[in-house]
Amino acid sequence: MRPTRILAAAVIGALAVTATACSQTQHKDDGKKDNATQDSGPKKKGGTVTIANTAGQTWPCNFNPFNPAVYNTSIGFVYEPLVFVNTLKDAAETPMLAKSYRWSADKRKIDFTIRSGVKWNDGEPFTAKDVAFTFNLMKKQKATDLYALWTTAGLQSVKAAGDRVTLTFEKAAQPYFYAFAHQVPIVPEHVFGTGAAAAHPETWVDKRPVGTGPFEVDPCTPNNIQYKANPDYWQTGKPYLQKVEYPAYLDNAPANLDLASGKAQWGSQFIPGIKQFYLDKSPDNHTWSPPVLNVSIHPNLDPSHKNTSNLKVRQAISYAIDRDKVSEIGVGGQEPAANQSGIVTPTFDKYYDAAAVKKAGFDKPDPARAKKLLGELGYSPAKPLKLKIITITGYTDWDASLKVIKEDLKAVGIDLTVQDLAQQTMVSRLYTGDYDLAYYAQQSSGPSPYYELRQMLHSANTAPLGKNASTNWQRYRNADVDKLLNDYASADEKRQTAIVKEVAQHMLDDVPVIPVVESVSWFQYNTKDLAGWPTEDNPYAQPSAYTWPDTGQVLTHLYSTSAQ
């Protein structure tokens, strides 16, 4: 079982420092028609979708969008951002609460034109003042500034005037667009500016969330969240569906059964033997899980770990692993094989340099080369190098993957011991550097590979052993890589693509991380009565029910075919 990963606030805060990818398209005040409310044609309202996604707990009925433990059931459903950025489609943008924006020439200032005629679901009008309030609350209450906008990003002021909101930064801020425009949920001043919500906005229990989104919570119980359509939603005619049911599943088995039977229509988890168990049960059952990140082996590069800090050892591990076999046996082919450059394909194909991967010898497994490298260090299958790798107990797909990896490494002269640890224990050891090897994935993606590469490789994201490293857990430090990643912000799109390829070359040269399979946005869907799902041919949003604010895009596209 691999449950949805819900990060603790402290971890989100650490990750926030690196959330700096650049949105590569802009929706400016250019006179173009606002396409946020456009659709292929009128549709009748009606129908229900039931989500089957294992949370591993009952629902706390808290929808506070500043609380990382619960915001994947609030953002997208109830709360919305200024702009939606599609990470699966060249960072294409959909205007949301901001109908347009314009950057200053030096990219230090951005003016948003806020949408008029929008209401909060309690009937109060939504205005530019609510937007300014949200960002200024994050300055006042630092625990709500989950993306470090007022610190790392250098946000200096946020002011509202009429229908405009202006964000001013101390330096060029375009790389932070994805964070402040796409990931920050806008909240109502008349709720979060009074009482307990104002005093402790990050811990306040938001039981009846007041948002601008397509759905309202009505009701929530520990066993099920029921959302009903917002009758005054600003996108004319939407949502088409009138109800969303979100049962609380404690483990995958009942959730997978409900998906296979059609009782639930929207799944977001790993299903072992998916063809026989799910797809063959009905022609209406489908799956499409696009890759967005890497699941990788993170070697400890601190010199005190003399084996994993040795380049030859890391190269040997990467050459020895048959990634296609790990994909097929470990995850039933549902997560594709990764590559040593770290570029997720086909999602980010334009950044992938296949020739460079081949030149480095990482285009296919090479156990003979791995044996030679280990032999130079005095190791062999008869006299193996002993290493340990930590992982999370209960992630059966990761356990199955590591079983394949263990056999591959045994054949070349590495005796790998897999240590299954409780999630909190494993994450603590990972962040403090108390490990030789770790099997894990970054927890946030972005509209280009820059996001993940910066998280993994920038020295600003690491720390001495014993201290928490935010995302560069392996303790990689390379001044050339830091400069490339820093230069990305001021580069044009062509140069940004080149920078990503140059950073990927360091992944091939230095092997600081060893990607194994590509982590996907898990998605199963049923078309018996529901249409409008995101698909490979129409990837308008990440399809997982736990990916926010993408859930809002999916929910405003879905409709019941029987209601038409």
Coordinates of C-alpha atoms in Angstrom, one line a residue:
M1 CA 0.0 0.0 0.0
R2 CA 1.2 3.5 -0.7
P3 CA -1.2 6.0 0.8
T4 CA -1.5 9.6 -0.3
R5 CA 1.4 11.5 1.2
I6 CA 0.2 14.4 3.4
L7 CA 3.1 16.6 4.6
A8 CA 3.5 18.1 8.0
A9 CA 3.6 21.9 8.2
A10 CA 7.3 21.9 9.1
V11 CA 8.1 19.8 6.0
I12 CA 6.1 22.1 3.8
G13 CA 7.9 25.1 5.2
A14 CA 11.2 23.5 4.4
L15 CA 10.1 22.7 0.8
A16 CA 8.7 26.2 0.4
V17 CA 12.2 27.6 0.2
T18 CA 12.7 25.9 -3.1
A19 CA 9.4 26.4 -4.7
T20 CA 10.8 28.8 -7.4
A21 CA 10.1 27.5 -10.8
C22 CA 9.2 29.9 -13.5
S23 CA 5.9 30.1 -15.3
Q24 CA 6.8 30.1 -18.9
T25 CA 3.6 31.7 -20.3
Q26 CA 1.7 34.8 -19.4
H27 CA -1.9 35.8 -19.5
K28 CA -1.5 39.6 -19.9
D29 CA -3.9 42.5 -20.4
D30 CA -3.6 41.9 -24.2
G31 CA -7.3 42.2 -25.2
K32 CA -7.7 38.5 -25.7
K33 CA -11.0 36.9 -24.6
D34 CA -11.0 35.5 -21.1
N35 CA -11.2 31.7 -21.7
A36 CA -11.8 30.7 -18.1
T37 CA -15.5 30.3 -18.6
Q38 CA -15.4 28.8 -22.1
D39 CA -16.5 25.2 -22.7
S40 CA -17.4 23.0 -25.6
G41 CA -21.1 23.6 -25.2
P42 CA -23.9 23.9 -22.7
K43 CA -24.5 20.9 -20.4
K44 CA -27.3 20.1 -18.0
K45 CA -26.7 19.9 -14.3
G46 CA -26.9 16.7 -12.4
G47 CA -24.9 13.7 -11.2
T48 CA -22.5 12.6 -8.5
V49 CA -18.9 11.5 -8.4
T50 CA -17.5 9.4 -5.7
I51 CA -13.8 9.5 -4.9
A52 CA -11.8 6.5 -3.7
N53 CA -8.4 7.6 -2.4
T54 CA -6.9 6.1 0.7
A55 CA -6.2 8.8 3.3
G56 CA -5.3 6.2 6.0
Q57 CA -7.5 8.0 8.6
T58 CA -11.0 9.2 9.2
W59 CA -11.7 12.8 8.2
P60 CA -11.0 15.5 10.8
C61 CA -13.6 17.8 9.1
N62 CA -11.1 20.7 8.9
F63 CA -10.7 22.5 5.6
N64 CA -8.2 25.2 6.6
P65 CA -6.3 26.0 3.4
F66 CA -3.3 27.0 5.5
N67 CA -3.1 23.6 7.2
P68 CA -0.9 21.3 5.0
A69 CA -2.5 18.2 6.6
V70 CA -6.0 18.9 5.2
Y71 CA -5.7 21.4 2.3
N72 CA -5.9 18.7 -0.4
T73 CA -9.6 18.4 0.5
S74 CA -10.2 22.2 0.5
I75 CA -8.1 23.8 -2.2
G76 CA -9.7 23.2 -5.6
F77 CA -12.9 22.1 -4.1
V78 CA -13.7 25.2 -2.1
Y79 CA -10.8 27.6 -2.2
E80 CA -9.2 28.9 -5.5
P81 CA -6.0 30.6 -6.6
L82 CA -5.5 33.6 -8.9
V83 CA -4.3 31.6 -11.9
F84 CA -4.2 27.9 -12.7
V85 CA -0.9 26.7 -14.2
N86 CA -1.0 23.3 -16.0
T87 CA 2.2 21.5 -15.2
L88 CA 1.3 18.8 -17.8
K89 CA 0.9 21.2 -20.8
D90 CA 3.9 23.6 -21.1
A91 CA 2.7 25.6 -18.1
A92 CA -0.5 26.7 -19.9
E93 CA -2.5 29.2 -17.8
T94 CA -6.2 29.5 -17.0
P95 CA -7.2 32.8 -15.4
M96 CA -9.1 32.1 -12.2
L97 CA -9.8 34.8 -9.5
A98 CA -7.5 37.1 -11.5
K99 CA -8.7 37.5 -15.0
S100 CA -5.4 38.9 -16.2
Y101 CA -2.0 40.2 -15.0
R102 CA 0.9 42.3 -16.2
W103 CA 4.6 42.3 -15.1
S104 CA 6.8 45.4 -14.9
A105 CA 9.8 45.4 -17.2
D106 CA 12.2 44.4 -14.4
K107 CA 9.9 41.6 -13.2
R108 CA 9.9 43.1 -9.7
K109 CA 6.2 44.1 -9.8
I110 CA 3.1 42.3 -11.0
D111 CA -0.4 43.8 -11.3
F112 CA -3.4 41.4 -11.2
T113 CA -6.8 42.5 -12.4
I114 CA -9.2 40.8 -10.1
R115 CA -12.4 39.2 -11.5
S116 CA -15.6 41.1 -10.8
G117 CA -19.0 39.6 -9.9
V118 CA -17.6 36.7 -7.8
K119 CA -19.2 35.9 -4.5
W120 CA -18.0 33.9 -1.5
N121 CA -20.3 30.9 -0.9
D122 CA -21.9 32.7 2.0
G123 CA -23.1 35.4 -0.3
E124 CA -20.6 38.1 0.5
P125 CA -18.8 39.8 -2.5
F126 CA -15.3 38.8 -3.3
T127 CA -13.0 41.8 -4.0
A128 CA -9.4 42.7 -4.5
K129 CA -9.2 43.5 -0.9
D130 CA -9.6 39.8 -0.1
V131 CA -6.6 39.1 -2.3
A132 CA -4.4 41.7 -0.6
F133 CA -5.6 40.5 2.8
T134 CA -4.6 36.9 2.0
F135 CA -1.0 37.8 1.2
N136 CA -0.7 40.3 4.0
L137 CA -2.0 37.7 6.4
M138 CA 1.0 35.5 5.4
K139 CA 3.3 38.3 6.3
K140 CA 1.6 38.9 9.7
Q141 CA 1.3 35.2 10.6
K142 CA 4.5 33.6 9.3
A143 CA 3.2 30.0 9.7
T144 CA 0.7 30.7 6.9
D145 CA 3.5 31.7 4.5
L146 CA 4.0 28.2 3.2
Y147 CA 6.0 29.3 0.2
A148 CA 8.3 31.7 2.0
L149 CA 7.1 34.6 -0.2
W150 CA 7.9 37.2 2.4
T151 CA 11.3 35.8 3.0
T152 CA 13.0 33.8 0.3
A153 CA 11.0 35.4 -2.6
G154 CA 11.5 38.9 -1.3
L155 CA 7.9 40.0 -1.3
Q156 CA 7.9 43.6 -0.1
S157 CA 4.3 44.8 -0.3
V158 CA 0.8 43.8 -1.5
K159 CA -1.7 46.6 -2.1
A160 CA -5.2 46.7 -3.5
A161 CA -6.7 49.6 -5.4
G162 CA -10.0 49.2 -7.1
D163 CA -10.0 45.9 -9.0
R164 CA -6.2 45.8 -9.1
V165 CA -3.8 44.0 -6.7
T166 CA -0.1 44.8 -6.9
L167 CA 2.7 42.6 -5.6
T168 CA 6.1 44.2 -5.3
F169 CA 9.3 42.3 -4.8
E170 CA 12.8 43.3 -3.9
K171 CA 14.2 41.4 -6.9
A172 CA 13.0 39.8 -10.1
A173 CA 10.3 37.5 -9.0
Q174 CA 9.0 35.7 -12.1
P175 CA 10.3 32.3 -10.9
Y176 CA 7.9 32.5 -7.9
F177 CA 4.8 33.0 -10.1
Y178 CA 3.8 29.4 -9.8
A179 CA 3.9 29.7 -6.0
F180 CA 2.0 32.9 -5.5
A181 CA -0.4 32.8 -8.4
H182 CA -1.1 29.1 -8.6
Q183 CA -0.6 27.6 -5.2
V184 CA -1.8 30.3 -2.8
P185 CA -5.5 29.9 -2.0
I186 CA -7.4 33.2 -1.6
V187 CA -9.4 33.5 1.7
P188 CA -12.2 35.9 2.8
E189 CA -11.1 38.7 5.0
H190 CA -14.5 38.7 6.7
V191 CA -13.8 35.2 8.0
F192 CA -10.0 35.0 8.5
G193 CA -9.8 38.6 9.7
T194 CA -11.9 38.0 12.8
G195 CA -12.1 35.9 15.9
A196 CA -10.1 32.6 16.3
A197 CA -9.3 32.5 12.6
A198 CA -7.5 35.8 12.8
A199 CA -5.6 34.9 16.0
H200 CA -4.3 31.5 14.8
P201 CA -5.1 31.2 11.1
E202 CA -2.7 28.2 10.6
T203 CA -4.3 26.1 13.3
W204 CA -7.9 27.3 13.2
V205 CA -10.4 24.5 12.6
D206 CA -12.3 25.5 9.4
K207 CA -15.3 23.3 9.5
R208 CA -17.6 25.1 7.1
P209 CA -15.2 26.7 4.6
V210 CA -16.2 29.9 2.9
G211 CA -14.6 29.9 -0.5
T212 CA -15.2 31.0 -4.1
G213 CA -14.8 27.4 -5.5
P214 CA -17.3 25.2 -7.3
F215 CA -18.4 23.2 -4.3
E216 CA -19.4 23.7 -0.6
V217 CA -18.9 21.2 2.2
D218 CA -22.3 19.9 3.3
P219 CA -21.9 17.9 5.5
C220 CA -18.7 16.4 6.7
T221 CA -18.5 13.4 9.0
P222 CA -15.5 11.4 10.1
N223 CA -16.5 8.7 7.5
N224 CA -17.4 10.9 4.5
I225 CA -17.1 14.4 3.1
Q226 CA -20.1 15.4 1.0
Y227 CA -19.6 18.4 -1.2
K228 CA -22.6 20.1 -2.9
A229 CA -22.5 22.4 -5.9
N230 CA -22.0 26.1 -5.3
P231 CA -25.2 27.5 -6.8
D232 CA -23.6 30.9 -7.2
Y233 CA -20.3 29.8 -8.7
W234 CA -18.7 32.5 -10.9
Q235 CA -18.1 30.2 -13.9
T236 CA -21.5 30.4 -15.6
G237 CA -23.3 27.1 -15.8
K238 CA -20.7 25.2 -13.7
P239 CA -20.2 22.9 -11.9
Y240 CA -22.3 20.4 -13.9
L241 CA -22.1 17.8 -11.2
Q242 CA -24.2 18.5 -8.2
K243 CA -22.5 16.4 -5.6
V244 CA -19.2 14.9 -4.7
E245 CA -18.8 12.0 -2.2
Y246 CA -15.4 11.5 -0.6
P247 CA -15.5 8.5 1.8
A248 CA -12.6 8.0 4.3
Y249 CA -10.7 4.8 3.4
L250 CA -8.3 3.4 6.0
D251 CA -6.5 1.2 3.6
N252 CA -6.4 0.5 -0.1
A253 CA -8.3 -2.8 -0.2
P254 CA -11.9 -1.4 0.2
A255 CA -11.1 1.6 -1.9
N256 CA -9.8 -0.6 -4.8
L257 CA -12.9 -2.8 -4.5
D258 CA -15.2 0.2 -4.8
L259 CA -13.3 1.4 -7.8
A260 CA -13.4 -2.0 -9.5
S261 CA -17.2 -2.4 -8.9
G262 CA -18.0 1.1 -10.1
K263 CA -19.3 2.2 -6.7
A264 CA -16.6 4.9 -6.8
Q265 CA -15.6 6.6 -10.1
W266 CA -12.5 8.6 -9.3
G267 CA -9.5 6.7 -7.9
S268 CA -6.0 8.0 -7.1
Q269 CA -3.8 5.2 -5.8
F270 CA -1.7 2.2 -6.8
I271 CA -3.8 -0.9 -7.7
P272 CA -1.8 -4.1 -7.8
G273 CA -2.6 -6.2 -10.9
I274 CA -4.6 -3.3 -12.2
K275 CA -5.6 -5.0 -15.5
Q276 CA -7.2 -8.0 -14.0
F277 CA -8.4 -6.4 -10.8
Y278 CA -9.8 -3.2 -12.3
L279 CA -9.6 -2.7 -16.0
D280 CA -11.0 -6.1 -17.0
K281 CA -14.0 -5.7 -14.6
S282 CA -15.7 -3.2 -16.9
P283 CA -15.1 -1.4 -20.3
D284 CA -16.0 1.8 -18.4
N285 CA -13.0 1.5 -16.1
H286 CA -9.9 3.3 -17.3
T287 CA -6.5 4.5 -16.0
W288 CA -4.0 7.2 -17.0
S289 CA -1.4 8.2 -14.5
P290 CA 1.0 10.8 -16.0
P291 CA 4.6 10.9 -14.6
V292 CA 5.5 14.1 -12.7
L293 CA 8.5 13.3 -10.5
N294 CA 11.1 10.7 -9.9
V295 CA 11.2 8.0 -7.2
S296 CA 14.9 7.8 -6.5
I297 CA 17.7 6.3 -4.5
H298 CA 19.3 9.2 -2.5
P299 CA 22.9 8.3 -1.6
N300 CA 24.4 10.1 1.4
L301 CA 27.3 12.2 -0.1
D302 CA 28.7 13.4 3.2
P303 CA 32.4 12.3 3.4
S304 CA 31.7 10.5 6.7
H305 CA 29.8 8.0 4.5
K306 CA 32.8 6.8 2.6
N307 CA 31.1 4.3 0.4
T308 CA 28.0 6.3 -0.8
S309 CA 30.1 9.4 -1.2
N310 CA 32.4 7.5 -3.6
L311 CA 31.4 8.3 -7.2
K312 CA 32.3 4.8 -8.4
V313 CA 29.9 3.2 -6.0
R314 CA 27.1 5.5 -7.1
Q315 CA 27.8 4.9 -10.8
A316 CA 27.9 1.2 -10.2
I317 CA 24.5 1.3 -8.5
S318 CA 23.0 3.2 -11.4
Y319 CA 24.5 1.0 -14.1
A320 CA 23.4 -2.2 -12.3
I321 CA 19.7 -1.4 -11.9
D322 CA 17.4 -2.7 -14.6
R323 CA 14.8 0.2 -14.4
D324 CA 12.4 -1.4 -16.8
K325 CA 12.3 -4.6 -14.6
V326 CA 11.7 -2.5 -11.5
S327 CA 8.9 -0.7 -13.3
E328 CA 7.3 -4.0 -14.5
I329 CA 7.7 -6.1 -11.3
G330 CA 7.7 -3.4 -8.7
V331 CA 4.7 -1.3 -9.8
G332 CA 3.2 -3.5 -12.6
G333 CA 4.3 -1.1 -15.3
Q334 CA 2.1 1.7 -13.8
E335 CA 5.1 3.9 -13.2
P336 CA 7.6 4.1 -16.1
A337 CA 11.3 3.6 -15.8
A338 CA 13.2 6.8 -15.0
N339 CA 16.6 7.8 -16.4
Q340 CA 19.8 9.0 -14.8
S341 CA 19.4 12.6 -16.1
G342 CA 16.4 13.1 -13.8
I343 CA 14.2 14.5 -16.6
V344 CA 10.7 13.0 -16.4
T345 CA 9.5 11.8 -19.8
P346 CA 7.3 12.2 -21.7
T347 CA 6.0 15.0 -19.5
F348 CA 9.1 17.1 -20.0
D349 CA 10.4 15.7 -23.3
K350 CA 11.7 19.0 -24.6
Y351 CA 14.3 19.1 -21.8
Y352 CA 15.5 15.5 -22.3
D353 CA 18.8 14.9 -24.0
A354 CA 18.7 11.2 -25.0
A355 CA 22.1 11.5 -26.7
A356 CA 23.8 12.7 -23.5
V357 CA 22.2 9.8 -21.5
K358 CA 23.5 7.3 -24.1
K359 CA 27.0 8.8 -24.2
A360 CA 27.2 8.4 -20.4
G361 CA 26.2 4.8 -20.8
F362 CA 23.0 5.1 -18.8
D363 CA 20.6 4.3 -21.7
K364 CA 20.4 0.7 -20.6
P365 CA 21.6 -1.5 -17.7
D366 CA 25.3 -2.3 -17.8
P367 CA 26.1 -4.8 -15.0
A368 CA 29.5 -5.6 -16.5
R369 CA 30.5 -1.9 -16.1
A370 CA 29.1 -1.9 -12.5
K371 CA 31.2 -5.0 -11.7
K372 CA 34.3 -3.4 -13.1
L373 CA 33.8 -0.2 -11.0
L374 CA 33.3 -2.2 -7.8
G375 CA 36.2 -4.4 -8.6
E376 CA 38.4 -1.4 -8.7
L377 CA 37.4 -0.7 -5.1
G378 CA 38.0 -4.3 -4.1
Y379 CA 34.4 -5.6 -4.1
S380 CA 32.8 -8.5 -6.0
P381 CA 29.8 -10.8 -5.7
A382 CA 32.1 -13.1 -3.6
K383 CA 33.2 -10.1 -1.4
P384 CA 30.3 -7.7 -1.6
L385 CA 30.0 -4.1 -0.4
K386 CA 27.4 -4.0 2.4
L387 CA 25.0 -1.1 2.2
K388 CA 21.6 -0.3 3.8
I389 CA 18.7 1.5 2.3
I390 CA 15.8 3.0 4.3
T391 CA 12.2 3.1 3.0
I392 CA 8.7 3.5 4.4
T393 CA 6.9 0.5 5.8
G394 CA 3.6 -0.3 4.1
Y395 CA 4.6 1.1 0.7
T396 CA 4.3 -2.4 -0.9
D397 CA 5.1 -1.1 -4.4
W398 CA 8.4 0.4 -3.0
D399 CA 9.1 -2.9 -1.2
A400 CA 8.6 -4.8 -4.4
S401 CA 10.8 -2.4 -6.3
L402 CA 13.6 -2.6 -3.8
K403 CA 13.4 -6.4 -4.0
V404 CA 14.3 -6.2 -7.7
I405 CA 17.0 -3.6 -7.0
K406 CA 18.5 -5.8 -4.2
E407 CA 18.8 -8.7 -6.7
D408 CA 20.4 -6.4 -9.4
L409 CA 23.0 -5.1 -6.9
K410 CA 23.7 -8.5 -5.5
A411 CA 24.7 -9.7 -9.0
V412 CA 27.4 -7.0 -9.3
G413 CA 28.8 -7.1 -5.7
I414 CA 26.6 -5.1 -3.4
D415 CA 24.8 -6.7 -0.5
L416 CA 21.8 -4.4 0.1
T417 CA 19.8 -4.5 3.3
V418 CA 16.3 -2.9 3.1
Q419 CA 15.2 -1.2 6.3
D420 CA 11.4 -0.6 6.5
L421 CA 10.7 2.2 8.9
A422 CA 7.6 4.0 10.1
Q423 CA 7.0 7.1 8.0
Q424 CA 7.9 9.7 10.6
T425 CA 11.1 7.8 11.5
M426 CA 12.2 7.4 7.9
V427 CA 11.6 11.0 7.1
S428 CA 13.4 12.2 10.2
R429 CA 16.5 10.1 9.3
L430 CA 16.3 11.2 5.7
Y431 CA 16.2 14.9 6.5
T432 CA 19.0 14.7 9.1
G433 CA 21.2 12.5 6.9
D434 CA 21.1 9.5 9.2
Y435 CA 21.3 6.9 6.4
D436 CA 23.5 5.4 3.6
L437 CA 20.9 5.1 0.9
A438 CA 17.2 6.2 1.0
Y439 CA 14.3 5.4 -1.4
Y440 CA 12.1 8.4 -1.7
A441 CA 10.6 11.0 -3.9
Q442 CA 10.4 14.8 -3.8
Q443 CA 7.0 16.0 -2.6
S444 CA 6.2 18.8 -5.1
S445 CA 6.5 19.2 -8.8
G446 CA 6.2 22.2 -11.1
P447 CA 5.8 23.3 -14.7
S448 CA 9.4 22.3 -15.7
P449 CA 12.1 19.9 -14.5
Y450 CA 13.8 22.9 -12.9
Y451 CA 11.5 22.5 -9.8
E452 CA 12.6 19.0 -9.0
L453 CA 16.3 19.5 -10.0
R454 CA 16.6 22.6 -7.8
Q455 CA 15.0 20.8 -4.9
M456 CA 17.4 17.9 -5.2
L457 CA 20.6 19.7 -6.1
H458 CA 20.9 23.3 -4.9
S459 CA 23.2 23.6 -2.0
A460 CA 20.9 26.1 -0.3
N461 CA 18.5 23.2 0.3
T462 CA 20.9 21.0 2.3
A463 CA 22.4 21.2 5.7
P464 CA 25.2 19.6 7.9
L465 CA 24.6 16.1 9.1
G466 CA 22.2 16.2 12.1
K467 CA 20.4 19.3 10.8
N468 CA 17.3 19.2 8.6
A469 CA 18.0 19.5 4.9
S470 CA 14.9 20.7 3.2
T471 CA 15.0 18.8 -0.1
N472 CA 18.7 18.2 -0.9
W473 CA 18.8 15.3 1.5
Q474 CA 21.9 13.7 0.0
R475 CA 24.0 16.8 0.8
Y476 CA 25.2 17.5 -2.8
R477 CA 27.1 20.7 -3.2
N478 CA 28.3 22.0 -6.6
A479 CA 28.9 25.7 -7.2
D480 CA 28.5 25.3 -10.9
V481 CA 25.1 23.7 -10.5
D482 CA 24.1 26.4 -8.0
K483 CA 25.0 29.1 -10.5
L484 CA 23.0 27.4 -13.3
L485 CA 19.9 27.1 -11.1
N486 CA 20.3 30.7 -10.0
D487 CA 20.6 32.0 -13.6
Y488 CA 17.4 30.3 -14.6
A489 CA 15.3 33.1 -13.1
S490 CA 16.6 35.8 -15.5
A491 CA 16.9 33.6 -18.6
D492 CA 14.6 33.6 -21.5
E493 CA 12.7 30.3 -22.4
K494 CA 15.4 29.0 -24.8
R495 CA 18.2 29.6 -22.2
Q496 CA 16.0 28.0 -19.5
T497 CA 15.7 24.9 -21.5
A498 CA 19.5 24.8 -22.0
I499 CA 20.1 25.4 -18.3
V500 CA 17.9 22.4 -17.4
K501 CA 19.9 20.2 -19.9
E502 CA 23.2 21.4 -18.4
V503 CA 22.0 20.6 -14.9
A504 CA 20.9 17.2 -16.1
Q505 CA 24.4 16.6 -17.4
H506 CA 25.7 17.0 -13.8
M507 CA 23.2 14.3 -12.8
L508 CA 25.0 12.1 -15.4
D509 CA 28.5 13.1 -14.4
D510 CA 28.1 13.2 -10.6
V511 CA 25.3 10.8 -10.0
P512 CA 24.2 12.7 -6.9
V513 CA 20.7 11.1 -7.1
I514 CA 19.8 7.8 -8.8
P515 CA 16.3 8.0 -10.3
V516 CA 14.6 4.6 -10.6
V517 CA 11.0 5.0 -11.7
E518 CA 8.9 8.0 -12.4
S519 CA 6.4 9.0 -9.8
V520 CA 2.9 9.5 -11.3
S521 CA -0.2 11.4 -10.6
W522 CA -2.3 8.2 -9.8
F523 CA -5.6 8.1 -11.6
Q524 CA -8.4 5.7 -12.3
Y525 CA -11.7 6.8 -13.7
N526 CA -15.1 5.4 -14.7
T527 CA -17.0 6.6 -17.8
K528 CA -20.3 4.8 -17.3
D529 CA -22.1 8.0 -16.4
L530 CA -19.3 10.6 -16.2
A531 CA -17.5 12.4 -19.0
G532 CA -15.0 15.3 -19.2
W533 CA -12.1 13.5 -17.5
P534 CA -8.6 14.6 -18.2
T535 CA -6.9 12.2 -20.5
E536 CA -3.6 11.7 -22.3
D537 CA -5.1 13.5 -25.3
N538 CA -6.5 16.3 -23.2
P539 CA -4.2 16.7 -20.2
Y540 CA -5.9 19.9 -18.9
A541 CA -4.9 19.2 -15.3
Q542 CA -3.1 16.6 -13.1
P543 CA -5.8 14.0 -12.7
S544 CA -5.2 12.7 -9.1
A545 CA -7.9 13.6 -6.6
Y546 CA -5.2 14.7 -4.1
T547 CA -3.5 17.2 -6.5
W548 CA -4.6 20.7 -5.7
P549 CA -5.7 23.1 -7.2
D550 CA -6.0 20.7 -10.1
T551 CA -9.1 19.1 -8.5
G552 CA -11.0 22.3 -9.1
Q553 CA -10.3 22.0 -12.9
V554 CA -11.4 18.4 -13.0
L555 CA -14.6 19.1 -11.0
T556 CA -15.6 21.9 -13.3
H557 CA -15.1 19.8 -16.4
L558 CA -16.9 16.6 -15.3
Y559 CA -20.6 16.1 -16.2
S560 CA -23.1 13.3 -16.0
T561 CA -24.0 11.8 -19.4
S562 CA -27.4 10.6 -18.1
A563 CA -28.4 14.1 -17.2
Q564 CA -27.9 15.4 -20.8

